XYZ file of C-alpha atoms in Angstrom:
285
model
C 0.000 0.000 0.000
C 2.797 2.334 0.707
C 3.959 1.742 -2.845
C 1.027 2.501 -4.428
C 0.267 5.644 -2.699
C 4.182 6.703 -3.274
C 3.375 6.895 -6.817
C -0.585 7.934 -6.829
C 0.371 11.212 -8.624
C 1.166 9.152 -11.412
C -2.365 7.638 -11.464
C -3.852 9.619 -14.426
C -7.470 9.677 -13.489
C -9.449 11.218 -10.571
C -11.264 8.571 -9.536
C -8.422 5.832 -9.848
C -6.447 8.151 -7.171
C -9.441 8.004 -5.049
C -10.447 4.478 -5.412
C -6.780 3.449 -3.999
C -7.179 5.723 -1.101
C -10.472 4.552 -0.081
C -8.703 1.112 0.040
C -6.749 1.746 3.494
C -8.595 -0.403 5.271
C -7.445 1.079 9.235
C -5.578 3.826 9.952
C -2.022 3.839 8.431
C 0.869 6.539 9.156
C 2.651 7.501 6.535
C 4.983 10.638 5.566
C 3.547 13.334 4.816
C 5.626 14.090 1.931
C 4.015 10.707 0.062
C 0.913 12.713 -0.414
C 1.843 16.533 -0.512
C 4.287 18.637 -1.236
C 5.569 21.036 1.603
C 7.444 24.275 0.188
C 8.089 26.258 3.009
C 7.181 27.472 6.247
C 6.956 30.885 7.952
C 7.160 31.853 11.789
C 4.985 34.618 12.377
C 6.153 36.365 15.076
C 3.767 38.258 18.205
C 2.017 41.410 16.750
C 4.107 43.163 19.785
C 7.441 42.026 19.552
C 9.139 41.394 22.837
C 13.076 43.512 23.214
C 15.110 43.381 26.516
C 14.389 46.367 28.570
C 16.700 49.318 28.250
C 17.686 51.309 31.000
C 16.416 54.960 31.888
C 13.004 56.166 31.272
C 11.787 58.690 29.039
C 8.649 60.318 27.543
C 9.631 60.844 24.305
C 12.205 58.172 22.094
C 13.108 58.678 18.498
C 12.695 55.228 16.727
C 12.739 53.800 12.940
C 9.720 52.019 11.981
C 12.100 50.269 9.476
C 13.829 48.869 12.111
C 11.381 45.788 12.642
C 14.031 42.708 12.359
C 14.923 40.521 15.878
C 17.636 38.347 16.063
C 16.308 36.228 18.445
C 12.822 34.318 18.298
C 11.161 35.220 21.478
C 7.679 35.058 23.028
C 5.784 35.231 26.191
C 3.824 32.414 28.165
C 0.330 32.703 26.972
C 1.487 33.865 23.307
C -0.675 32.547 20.357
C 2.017 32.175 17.576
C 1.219 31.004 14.038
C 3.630 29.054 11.335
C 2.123 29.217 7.679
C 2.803 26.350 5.609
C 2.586 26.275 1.829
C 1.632 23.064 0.799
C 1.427 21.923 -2.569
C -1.556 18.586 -3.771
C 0.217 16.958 -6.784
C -3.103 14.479 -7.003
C -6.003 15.132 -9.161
C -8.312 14.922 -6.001
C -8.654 17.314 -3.038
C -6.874 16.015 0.077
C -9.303 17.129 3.026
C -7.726 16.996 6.285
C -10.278 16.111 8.960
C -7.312 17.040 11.161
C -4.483 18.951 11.113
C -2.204 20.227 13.531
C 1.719 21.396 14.580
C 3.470 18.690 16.591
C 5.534 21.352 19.427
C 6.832 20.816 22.889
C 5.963 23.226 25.498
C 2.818 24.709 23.487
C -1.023 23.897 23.298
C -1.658 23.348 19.716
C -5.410 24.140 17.996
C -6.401 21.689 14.907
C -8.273 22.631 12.139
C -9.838 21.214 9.265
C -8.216 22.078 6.106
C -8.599 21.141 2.032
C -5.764 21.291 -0.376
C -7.134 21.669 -3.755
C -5.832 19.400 -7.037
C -2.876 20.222 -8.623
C -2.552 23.493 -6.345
C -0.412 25.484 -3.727
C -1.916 26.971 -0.636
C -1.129 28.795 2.270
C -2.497 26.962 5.636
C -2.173 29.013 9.440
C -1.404 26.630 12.020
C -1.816 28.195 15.649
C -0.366 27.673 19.196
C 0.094 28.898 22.315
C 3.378 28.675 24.329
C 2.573 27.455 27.838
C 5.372 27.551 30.117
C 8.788 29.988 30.388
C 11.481 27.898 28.700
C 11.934 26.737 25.404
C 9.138 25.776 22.932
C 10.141 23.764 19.900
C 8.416 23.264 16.826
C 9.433 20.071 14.637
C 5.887 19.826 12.418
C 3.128 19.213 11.652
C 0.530 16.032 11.418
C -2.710 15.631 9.604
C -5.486 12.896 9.226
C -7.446 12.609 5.994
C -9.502 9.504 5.707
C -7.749 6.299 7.209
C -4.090 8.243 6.701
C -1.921 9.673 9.728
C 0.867 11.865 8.067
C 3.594 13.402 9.809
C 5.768 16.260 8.371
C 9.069 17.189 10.015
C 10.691 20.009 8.995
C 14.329 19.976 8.349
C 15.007 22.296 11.042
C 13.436 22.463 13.800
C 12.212 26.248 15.035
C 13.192 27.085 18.531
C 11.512 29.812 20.588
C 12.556 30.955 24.099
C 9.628 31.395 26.185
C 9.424 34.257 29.001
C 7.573 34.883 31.497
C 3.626 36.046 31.260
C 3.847 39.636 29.307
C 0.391 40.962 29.153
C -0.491 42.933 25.665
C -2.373 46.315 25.653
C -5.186 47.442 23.102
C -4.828 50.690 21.868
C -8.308 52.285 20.107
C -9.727 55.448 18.496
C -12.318 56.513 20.724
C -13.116 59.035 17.941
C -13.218 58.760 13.819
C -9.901 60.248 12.666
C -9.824 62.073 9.055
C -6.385 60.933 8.061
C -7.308 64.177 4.897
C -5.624 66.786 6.512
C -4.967 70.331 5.371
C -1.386 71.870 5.044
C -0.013 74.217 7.725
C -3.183 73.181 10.049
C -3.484 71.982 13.817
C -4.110 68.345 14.132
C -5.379 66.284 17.258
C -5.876 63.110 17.255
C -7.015 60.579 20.337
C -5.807 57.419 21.218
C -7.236 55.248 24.279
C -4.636 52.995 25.637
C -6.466 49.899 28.098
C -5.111 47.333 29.925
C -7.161 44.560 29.410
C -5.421 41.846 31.496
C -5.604 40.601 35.333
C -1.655 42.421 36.245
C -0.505 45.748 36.367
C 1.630 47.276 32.967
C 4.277 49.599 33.308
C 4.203 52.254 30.299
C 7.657 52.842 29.232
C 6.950 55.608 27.120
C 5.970 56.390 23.095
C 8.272 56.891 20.404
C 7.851 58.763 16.936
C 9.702 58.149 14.032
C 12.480 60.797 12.794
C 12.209 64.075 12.105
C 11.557 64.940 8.694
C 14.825 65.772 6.837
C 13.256 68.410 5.031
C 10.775 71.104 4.945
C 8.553 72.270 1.541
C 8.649 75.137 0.124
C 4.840 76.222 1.700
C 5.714 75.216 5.203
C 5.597 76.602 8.089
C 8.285 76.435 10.908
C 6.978 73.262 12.906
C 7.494 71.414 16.077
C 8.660 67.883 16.205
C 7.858 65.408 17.365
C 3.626 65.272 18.358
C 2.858 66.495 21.360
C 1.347 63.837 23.935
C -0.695 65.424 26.188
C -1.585 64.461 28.966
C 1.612 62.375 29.107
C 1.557 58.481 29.400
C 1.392 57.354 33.243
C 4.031 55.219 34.917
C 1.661 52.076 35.012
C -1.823 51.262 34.215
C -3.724 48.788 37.368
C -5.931 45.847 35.682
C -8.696 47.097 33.840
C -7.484 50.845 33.901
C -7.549 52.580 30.827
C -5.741 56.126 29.572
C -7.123 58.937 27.117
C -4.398 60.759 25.352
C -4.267 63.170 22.450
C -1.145 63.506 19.939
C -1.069 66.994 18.558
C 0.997 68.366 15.229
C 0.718 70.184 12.705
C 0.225 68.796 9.181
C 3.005 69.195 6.764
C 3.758 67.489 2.848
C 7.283 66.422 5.122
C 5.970 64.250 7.263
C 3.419 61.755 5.078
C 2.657 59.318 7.819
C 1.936 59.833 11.307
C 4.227 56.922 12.854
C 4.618 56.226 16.692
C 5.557 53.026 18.740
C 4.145 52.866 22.304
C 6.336 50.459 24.598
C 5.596 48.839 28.112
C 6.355 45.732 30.061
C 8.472 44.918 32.862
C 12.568 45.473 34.355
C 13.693 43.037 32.148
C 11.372 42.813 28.690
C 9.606 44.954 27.202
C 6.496 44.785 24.033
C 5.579 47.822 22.117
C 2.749 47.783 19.020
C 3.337 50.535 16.180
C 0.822 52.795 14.438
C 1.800 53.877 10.865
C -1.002 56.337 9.040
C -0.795 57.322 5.773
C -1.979 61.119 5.485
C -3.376 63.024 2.429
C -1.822 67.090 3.017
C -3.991 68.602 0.922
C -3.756 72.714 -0.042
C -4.281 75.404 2.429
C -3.005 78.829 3.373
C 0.612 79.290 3.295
């Protein structure tokens, strides 16, 4: 049987292929690579990446949102992370997956069920969440489709080092902002920063991208960067949540309104990034 479905791509009819799976009479485990193709897989990493905790504390930090790149693969306990797989069905058939899920240590994984067209690539999102500060290490993936039990290891294994419990903030809009704005004008903007888990955050501070390098030949002398008023507290308690208006004015210079905000603890600390586009339209010079 394992010969057979070793060379079932080179079955030339649908319902041959099909016929000779149906014929695994009790589940079988195979490789994975007998039946699909895998072509790669991406790590996806938190949407607030984790950095070690500098020292000193400021209000205001210059930063480069091009900057996004870590060295190290890190998460917290709690994190859901997600590895994309592009897998590839060489048969004429759809392969549907009744199960299919990543084979980790140190992680609670989440099946799904998944179908891999005929004769096409796709993309699949396979979640977990990393459970205990340490190591978590990925080596797979395994799926069930009918009577079949494939495993897929990857050449590679992915290592993660796990820290301790980081909570994540939510930052929202409390009010509809009009990213249209008119040259030379005032701008404010709100933001609503809440702490949404059971511990207390410490606020490390926000940080704007650079300066503009250049002014245009209709502006006006400006101040850089936003003000944040009132300023960001210390720490928000559990549940606690903190109003706060950025203020600017609108220039053809400065294209996209780009800040990071950054909290955590001593030793680690997560920040999430805003980048809006603007539109400077025309107005008095």
């Amino acid at each position: 049987m394992h010969f057979l479905l070793s060379h079932l791509s080179l079955i030339h009819t649908a319902d041959k292929q099909n016929e000779i799976i149906n014929l695994i009479p009790s589940n079988m485990e195979i490789s994975a690579n007998i039946l699909i193709e895998v072509h790669s897989v991406e790590y996806v990493p938190p949407t607030s990446p984790i950095n070690e905790a500098t020292s000193g504390k400021s209000n205001v930090f210059i930063y480069s949102p091009l900057q996004k790149t870590q060295n190290k693969k890190r998460c917290a306990a709690g994190d859901d992370l997600s590895f994309v797989f592009k897998l590839y069905n060489p048969l004429l058939i759809p392969l549907t997956f009744d199960m299919i899920t990543l084979t980790a240590t140190n992680a609670i994984v989440y099946p799904i069920v998944f179908t891999l067209p005929p004769k096409r690539s796709s993309n699949v999102s396979l979640l977990l969440k990393a459970k205990e500060v340490g190591q978590l290490t990925l080596s797979g993936f395994t799926f069930v489709t009918q009577n079949l039990t494939g495993k897929y290891n990857i050449s590679r294994p992915i290592v993660i080092d796990v820290i301790e419990k980081l909570p994540t903030l939510v930052m929202k809009q409390p009010f509809r902002f009009e990213t249209q704005l008119v040259q030379n004008s005032e701008i404010n903007v709100n933001y609503q920063l809440i702490n949404t888990s059971n511990v207390k955050v410490a606020l490390k501070g926000i940080k704007f991208a650079p300066t503009p390098p250049v002014l245009t030949p209709t502006s006006l002398p400006i101040a850089y960067p936003p003000k944040v008023n009132p300023p960001l507290p210390p720490e928000l308690e559990p549940g606690q949540s903190h109003q706060f208006e950025l203020s600017f004015i609108a220039d053809q210079s400065s294209q996209v309104l780009s800040f990071a905000v950054e909290y955590g603890t001593e030793q680690y600390t997560r920040h999430f990034e805003l980048n809006e586009k603007l539109e400077i339209i025309d107005g008095p010079h």
